[in-house]
Structure formats: structure tokens, C-alpha cells
């Protein structure tokens, strides 16, 4: 196993652990305060690493600034508020399975908004993933989504999923103008600034003072490992082995989250979760499947 492969696998496990850390934080602190503290620790790490790697922050034009603010609003502000609010009531493994569908929704909206190709494998993958997600969210009854069987926690996790989809689609517009590390660092800074007013409204100082040692460990884990180190290692993997090969490792995130949730928090892993998770991961695999080259044609 190469060092790059090992780092990508460890990154997937770290990201699975963010669901456990979120469950630990849920009872102790309000979501905006938790999110703000997470990104304070994340930005200390990211800024230090960025300045070491790239020297200085890039110049940002007004148009690029709007895109960066969009990244901060979706991938940092919205995602983390929904994520931590949902984890107050949704088990870590179940939440991870719901969020695991993000590559499928990215493919769907890329087709709808940017006219990216939609072959049979992508279409079948989207349908398979949606079926699995509906099974998990509806606790075994996909029709529960339409009959009130979807609780506020599941709705919040679904909100986090769609915030991440929006963040990813905006990221496609930014990547031609910023390095991945610069885009992540600037969006985290922007999102942290957006999180401050609602965190202050939750009485941030009192919230922070009331955190236990376990809560502070969860905050640092989410910020330094889940955001800082995780993104750095993932983007290093993209640079070294390519985006499609690196993205495969994300499939380990819901598996590790469910396993750690069962081991560390005693969360149940039932047949619905296993079946729905298998459908989601299968749908993701189909959506990201590369078409076979035509006979007589050399693939590039």
C-alpha cells in the first residue's frame, strides 16, 4: 500500500469520525456555536499550512469574491449548521448514509444545470441511490417521505447534503481560478465570518464555557482533523492519483461512520441501514462508472 493510498483511507476514516464527533457535540452546544468553534480551529491549521505551501493568499477579484462567499455560505455555514443540528437526533451511521449520496446529486444537477452527459449507468445509479436514501430516511419505508415518516433530524441532514452539492457545483466554477487549497482556505474563512453573528446570538461565550473536555476534543477533531488535515490529504491524493481514483475512497466514509457509531456510541445497525447503505454505495459506483471504450478506439 502506497503512502498516498494510506492517507486517503485514513482520511475516509477521519471523515467517518466527524459524524461521531457531531453526535458527541450535539447535546452540549448549539449548532452555530459548535460550527464557529470548529472553523476557528480549522482555519488556524489551514492558514498555517497554506502559507507554508503557497506563500500568501491570492488576489481576489469582486467576481471571484462572490463565488468564495457562495462556497462559504453553502459548504461551511449551511452544511455545518444542518449537519450538527441533524446529529442531535439522527444516529451517526444513518446520517452518513444519507450524506453519502452527494456524488449522485452532483451528477444529477450537473446534468440539469450544465448539460453534462447522462448515460444509462448514471441514470440507473441515481435511481438506485435515491431508493437507498429513501429507505434509510424512511426507516425501511421509502413512502414514509411522503406520509410524515421523515423527522426534522433527517430533514436537516438532507439539508446538509444539498448544501454540499451546491458547494461542489460552485467549486467547479472556482477551481479554474484558485488552487484547491486556496479555495478551501478562503471558503472556510468566509464561512467562519458568516457563522459568527448567529453564534453570538446563541451566547457563544457561555456555550464555549459550558463545553466538557470531551466536547472540546470533538471540536478540535472536527476542525483540525476533519476539515484541515482531511482536506489537505484528500487534495494531495487528487494531485497524485487523479480525482476519480481518489473519490473512490469516499465510499469508506459511511461504512466507517456506521462501524464507529456501533462501537463507540452503541448505535444499532439494522437490516434497513445495511440494505439502504448498499443501494446508496452501489448507486454512487454506477454514477461514477467510466464508460467502456468503443471497439477499435484507444481511450485517453
JSON list of C-alpha atoms in Angstrom, two decimals, residues 99-213:
[
{"chain": "A", "resi": 99, "resn": "UNK", "atom": "CA", "xyz": [-24.84, 12.29, 3.07]},
{"chain": "A", "resi": 100, "resn": "UNK", "atom": "CA", "xyz": [-23.07, 9.57, 1.03]},
{"chain": "A", "resi": 101, "resn": "UNK", "atom": "CA", "xyz": [-25.47, 10.26, -1.83]},
{"chain": "A", "resi": 102, "resn": "UNK", "atom": "CA", "xyz": [-23.86, 13.62, -2.60]},
{"chain": "A", "resi": 103, "resn": "UNK", "atom": "CA", "xyz": [-21.89, 12.41, -5.70]},
{"chain": "A", "resi": 104, "resn": "UNK", "atom": "CA", "xyz": [-25.16, 11.22, -7.24]},
{"chain": "A", "resi": 105, "resn": "UNK", "atom": "CA", "xyz": [-26.91, 14.55, -6.69]},
{"chain": "A", "resi": 106, "resn": "UNK", "atom": "CA", "xyz": [-23.85, 16.39, -8.02]},
{"chain": "A", "resi": 107, "resn": "UNK", "atom": "CA", "xyz": [-24.11, 14.29, -11.20]},
{"chain": "A", "resi": 108, "resn": "UNK", "atom": "CA", "xyz": [-27.85, 14.94, -11.43]},
{"chain": "A", "resi": 109, "resn": "UNK", "atom": "CA", "xyz": [-27.59, 18.72, -11.05]},
{"chain": "A", "resi": 110, "resn": "UNK", "atom": "CA", "xyz": [-24.53, 18.86, -13.33]},
{"chain": "A", "resi": 111, "resn": "UNK", "atom": "CA", "xyz": [-26.74, 17.28, -15.99]},
{"chain": "A", "resi": 112, "resn": "UNK", "atom": "CA", "xyz": [-29.67, 19.62, -15.31]},
{"chain": "A", "resi": 113, "resn": "UNK", "atom": "CA", "xyz": [-27.67, 22.86, -14.96]},
{"chain": "A", "resi": 114, "resn": "UNK", "atom": "CA", "xyz": [-24.51, 22.34, -17.02]},
{"chain": "A", "resi": 115, "resn": "UNK", "atom": "CA", "xyz": [-25.76, 19.80, -19.59]},
{"chain": "A", "resi": 116, "resn": "UNK", "atom": "CA", "xyz": [-23.13, 17.21, -18.65]},
{"chain": "A", "resi": 117, "resn": "UNK", "atom": "CA", "xyz": [-23.74, 13.83, -20.35]},
{"chain": "A", "resi": 118, "resn": "UNK", "atom": "CA", "xyz": [-26.23, 11.45, -18.70]},
{"chain": "A", "resi": 119, "resn": "UNK", "atom": "CA", "xyz": [-25.78, 7.84, -19.81]},
{"chain": "A", "resi": 120, "resn": "UNK", "atom": "CA", "xyz": [-27.72, 4.76, -18.72]},
{"chain": "A", "resi": 121, "resn": "UNK", "atom": "CA", "xyz": [-25.26, 3.96, -15.91]},
{"chain": "A", "resi": 122, "resn": "UNK", "atom": "CA", "xyz": [-25.60, 7.43, -14.35]},
{"chain": "A", "resi": 123, "resn": "UNK", "atom": "CA", "xyz": [-29.39, 7.35, -14.64]},
{"chain": "A", "resi": 124, "resn": "UNK", "atom": "CA", "xyz": [-29.60, 3.90, -13.07]},
{"chain": "A", "resi": 125, "resn": "UNK", "atom": "CA", "xyz": [-27.10, 4.92, -10.39]},
{"chain": "A", "resi": 126, "resn": "UNK", "atom": "CA", "xyz": [-29.17, 7.99, -9.47]},
{"chain": "A", "resi": 127, "resn": "UNK", "atom": "CA", "xyz": [-32.34, 5.90, -9.22]},
{"chain": "A", "resi": 128, "resn": "UNK", "atom": "CA", "xyz": [-30.56, 3.23, -7.13]},
{"chain": "A", "resi": 129, "resn": "UNK", "atom": "CA", "xyz": [-29.04, 5.79, -4.78]},
{"chain": "A", "resi": 130, "resn": "UNK", "atom": "CA", "xyz": [-32.33, 7.65, -4.32]},
{"chain": "A", "resi": 131, "resn": "UNK", "atom": "CA", "xyz": [-34.06, 4.35, -3.48]},
{"chain": "A", "resi": 132, "resn": "UNK", "atom": "CA", "xyz": [-31.40, 3.54, -0.87]},
{"chain": "A", "resi": 133, "resn": "UNK", "atom": "CA", "xyz": [-31.52, 7.01, 0.66]},
{"chain": "A", "resi": 134, "resn": "UNK", "atom": "CA", "xyz": [-35.34, 6.91, 0.82]},
{"chain": "A", "resi": 135, "resn": "UNK", "atom": "CA", "xyz": [-35.13, 3.51, 2.54]},
{"chain": "A", "resi": 136, "resn": "UNK", "atom": "CA", "xyz": [-32.73, 4.86, 5.18]},
{"chain": "A", "resi": 137, "resn": "UNK", "atom": "CA", "xyz": [-34.52, 8.18, 5.71]},
{"chain": "A", "resi": 138, "resn": "UNK", "atom": "CA", "xyz": [-37.94, 6.49, 5.88]},
{"chain": "A", "resi": 139, "resn": "UNK", "atom": "CA", "xyz": [-36.67, 3.84, 8.36]},
{"chain": "A", "resi": 140, "resn": "UNK", "atom": "CA", "xyz": [-37.46, 0.99, 5.99]},
{"chain": "A", "resi": 141, "resn": "UNK", "atom": "CA", "xyz": [-40.47, 2.60, 4.30]},
{"chain": "A", "resi": 142, "resn": "UNK", "atom": "CA", "xyz": [-39.48, 4.77, 1.30]},
{"chain": "A", "resi": 143, "resn": "UNK", "atom": "CA", "xyz": [-43.06, 6.08, 1.07]},
{"chain": "A", "resi": 144, "resn": "UNK", "atom": "CA", "xyz": [-42.61, 7.45, 4.59]},
{"chain": "A", "resi": 145, "resn": "UNK", "atom": "CA", "xyz": [-41.01, 10.52, 2.99]},
{"chain": "A", "resi": 146, "resn": "UNK", "atom": "CA", "xyz": [-44.46, 11.47, 1.68]},
{"chain": "A", "resi": 147, "resn": "UNK", "atom": "CA", "xyz": [-46.54, 10.42, 4.70]},
{"chain": "A", "resi": 148, "resn": "UNK", "atom": "CA", "xyz": [-44.77, 12.25, 7.52]},
{"chain": "A", "resi": 149, "resn": "UNK", "atom": "CA", "xyz": [-42.26, 9.50, 8.27]},
{"chain": "A", "resi": 150, "resn": "UNK", "atom": "CA", "xyz": [-39.29, 11.85, 7.82]},
{"chain": "A", "resi": 151, "resn": "UNK", "atom": "CA", "xyz": [-38.33, 13.63, 11.04]},
{"chain": "A", "resi": 152, "resn": "UNK", "atom": "CA", "xyz": [-36.73, 17.06, 11.47]},
{"chain": "A", "resi": 153, "resn": "UNK", "atom": "CA", "xyz": [-33.35, 15.41, 12.07]},
{"chain": "A", "resi": 154, "resn": "UNK", "atom": "CA", "xyz": [-33.45, 13.58, 8.74]},
{"chain": "A", "resi": 155, "resn": "UNK", "atom": "CA", "xyz": [-34.65, 16.75, 7.00]},
{"chain": "A", "resi": 156, "resn": "UNK", "atom": "CA", "xyz": [-31.71, 18.62, 8.49]},
{"chain": "A", "resi": 157, "resn": "UNK", "atom": "CA", "xyz": [-29.20, 16.01, 7.31]},
{"chain": "A", "resi": 158, "resn": "UNK", "atom": "CA", "xyz": [-30.80, 16.17, 3.84]},
{"chain": "A", "resi": 159, "resn": "UNK", "atom": "CA", "xyz": [-30.32, 19.96, 4.02]},
{"chain": "A", "resi": 160, "resn": "UNK", "atom": "CA", "xyz": [-26.63, 19.38, 4.74]},
{"chain": "A", "resi": 161, "resn": "UNK", "atom": "CA", "xyz": [-26.45, 17.08, 1.72]},
{"chain": "A", "resi": 162, "resn": "UNK", "atom": "CA", "xyz": [-27.90, 19.70, -0.63]},
{"chain": "A", "resi": 163, "resn": "UNK", "atom": "CA", "xyz": [-25.65, 22.42, 0.81]},
{"chain": "A", "resi": 164, "resn": "UNK", "atom": "CA", "xyz": [-22.66, 20.22, -0.04]},
{"chain": "A", "resi": 165, "resn": "UNK", "atom": "CA", "xyz": [-23.99, 19.61, -3.56]},
{"chain": "A", "resi": 166, "resn": "UNK", "atom": "CA", "xyz": [-24.28, 23.39, -4.06]},
{"chain": "A", "resi": 167, "resn": "UNK", "atom": "CA", "xyz": [-20.76, 23.85, -2.64]},
{"chain": "A", "resi": 168, "resn": "UNK", "atom": "CA", "xyz": [-19.40, 21.25, -5.07]},
{"chain": "A", "resi": 169, "resn": "UNK", "atom": "CA", "xyz": [-21.13, 22.78, -8.09]},
{"chain": "A", "resi": 170, "resn": "UNK", "atom": "CA", "xyz": [-19.85, 26.26, -7.16]},
{"chain": "A", "resi": 171, "resn": "UNK", "atom": "CA", "xyz": [-16.41, 24.74, -6.67]},
{"chain": "A", "resi": 172, "resn": "UNK", "atom": "CA", "xyz": [-16.37, 23.72, -10.32]},
{"chain": "A", "resi": 173, "resn": "UNK", "atom": "CA", "xyz": [-16.59, 27.41, -11.22]},
{"chain": "A", "resi": 174, "resn": "UNK", "atom": "CA", "xyz": [-13.77, 28.34, -8.79]},
{"chain": "A", "resi": 175, "resn": "UNK", "atom": "CA", "xyz": [-11.20, 25.63, -9.47]},
{"chain": "A", "resi": 176, "resn": "UNK", "atom": "CA", "xyz": [-10.03, 27.20, -12.72]},
{"chain": "A", "resi": 177, "resn": "UNK", "atom": "CA", "xyz": [-9.12, 30.38, -10.85]},
{"chain": "A", "resi": 178, "resn": "UNK", "atom": "CA", "xyz": [-7.83, 29.13, -7.48]},
{"chain": "A", "resi": 179, "resn": "UNK", "atom": "CA", "xyz": [-5.83, 26.14, -6.31]},
{"chain": "A", "resi": 180, "resn": "UNK", "atom": "CA", "xyz": [-7.92, 23.59, -4.35]},
{"chain": "A", "resi": 181, "resn": "UNK", "atom": "CA", "xyz": [-6.11, 24.51, -1.12]},
{"chain": "A", "resi": 182, "resn": "UNK", "atom": "CA", "xyz": [-6.73, 28.25, -1.68]},
{"chain": "A", "resi": 183, "resn": "UNK", "atom": "CA", "xyz": [-10.43, 27.62, -2.43]},
{"chain": "A", "resi": 184, "resn": "UNK", "atom": "CA", "xyz": [-10.86, 25.54, 0.75]},
{"chain": "A", "resi": 185, "resn": "UNK", "atom": "CA", "xyz": [-8.96, 28.04, 2.92]},
{"chain": "A", "resi": 186, "resn": "UNK", "atom": "CA", "xyz": [-10.81, 31.11, 1.62]},
{"chain": "A", "resi": 187, "resn": "UNK", "atom": "CA", "xyz": [-14.23, 29.42, 1.81]},
{"chain": "A", "resi": 188, "resn": "UNK", "atom": "CA", "xyz": [-13.53, 28.32, 5.40]},
{"chain": "A", "resi": 189, "resn": "UNK", "atom": "CA", "xyz": [-12.55, 31.88, 6.35]},
{"chain": "A", "resi": 190, "resn": "UNK", "atom": "CA", "xyz": [-15.68, 33.28, 4.68]},
{"chain": "A", "resi": 191, "resn": "UNK", "atom": "CA", "xyz": [-17.92, 30.68, 6.29]},
{"chain": "A", "resi": 192, "resn": "UNK", "atom": "CA", "xyz": [-16.41, 31.28, 9.73]},
{"chain": "A", "resi": 193, "resn": "UNK", "atom": "CA", "xyz": [-17.22, 35.00, 9.46]},
{"chain": "A", "resi": 194, "resn": "UNK", "atom": "CA", "xyz": [-20.80, 34.14, 8.47]},
{"chain": "A", "resi": 195, "resn": "UNK", "atom": "CA", "xyz": [-21.15, 31.79, 11.44]},
{"chain": "A", "resi": 196, "resn": "UNK", "atom": "CA", "xyz": [-20.07, 34.42, 13.99]},
{"chain": "A", "resi": 197, "resn": "UNK", "atom": "CA", "xyz": [-23.30, 36.53, 14.20]},
{"chain": "A", "resi": 198, "resn": "UNK", "atom": "CA", "xyz": [-25.68, 33.56, 14.79]},
{"chain": "A", "resi": 199, "resn": "UNK", "atom": "CA", "xyz": [-23.12, 32.02, 17.18]},
{"chain": "A", "resi": 200, "resn": "UNK", "atom": "CA", "xyz": [-23.04, 35.27, 19.18]},
{"chain": "A", "resi": 201, "resn": "UNK", "atom": "CA", "xyz": [-26.85, 35.21, 19.17]},
{"chain": "A", "resi": 202, "resn": "UNK", "atom": "CA", "xyz": [-26.63, 31.78, 20.84]},
{"chain": "A", "resi": 203, "resn": "UNK", "atom": "CA", "xyz": [-24.39, 33.35, 23.54]},
{"chain": "A", "resi": 204, "resn": "UNK", "atom": "CA", "xyz": [-21.17, 31.90, 22.15]},
{"chain": "A", "resi": 205, "resn": "UNK", "atom": "CA", "xyz": [-19.02, 32.65, 25.22]},
{"chain": "A", "resi": 206, "resn": "UNK", "atom": "CA", "xyz": [-21.40, 30.84, 27.57]},
{"chain": "A", "resi": 207, "resn": "UNK", "atom": "CA", "xyz": [-21.75, 27.95, 25.11]},
{"chain": "A", "resi": 208, "resn": "UNK", "atom": "CA", "xyz": [-17.97, 27.56, 24.88]},
{"chain": "A", "resi": 209, "resn": "UNK", "atom": "CA", "xyz": [-17.53, 27.83, 28.66]},
{"chain": "A", "resi": 210, "resn": "UNK", "atom": "CA", "xyz": [-20.05, 25.03, 29.16]},
{"chain": "A", "resi": 211, "resn": "UNK", "atom": "CA", "xyz": [-18.23, 22.54, 26.93]},
{"chain": "A", "resi": 212, "resn": "UNK", "atom": "CA", "xyz": [-16.77, 19.47, 28.60]},
{"chain": "A", "resi": 213, "resn": "UNK", "atom": "CA", "xyz": [-13.27, 18.15, 27.82]}
]
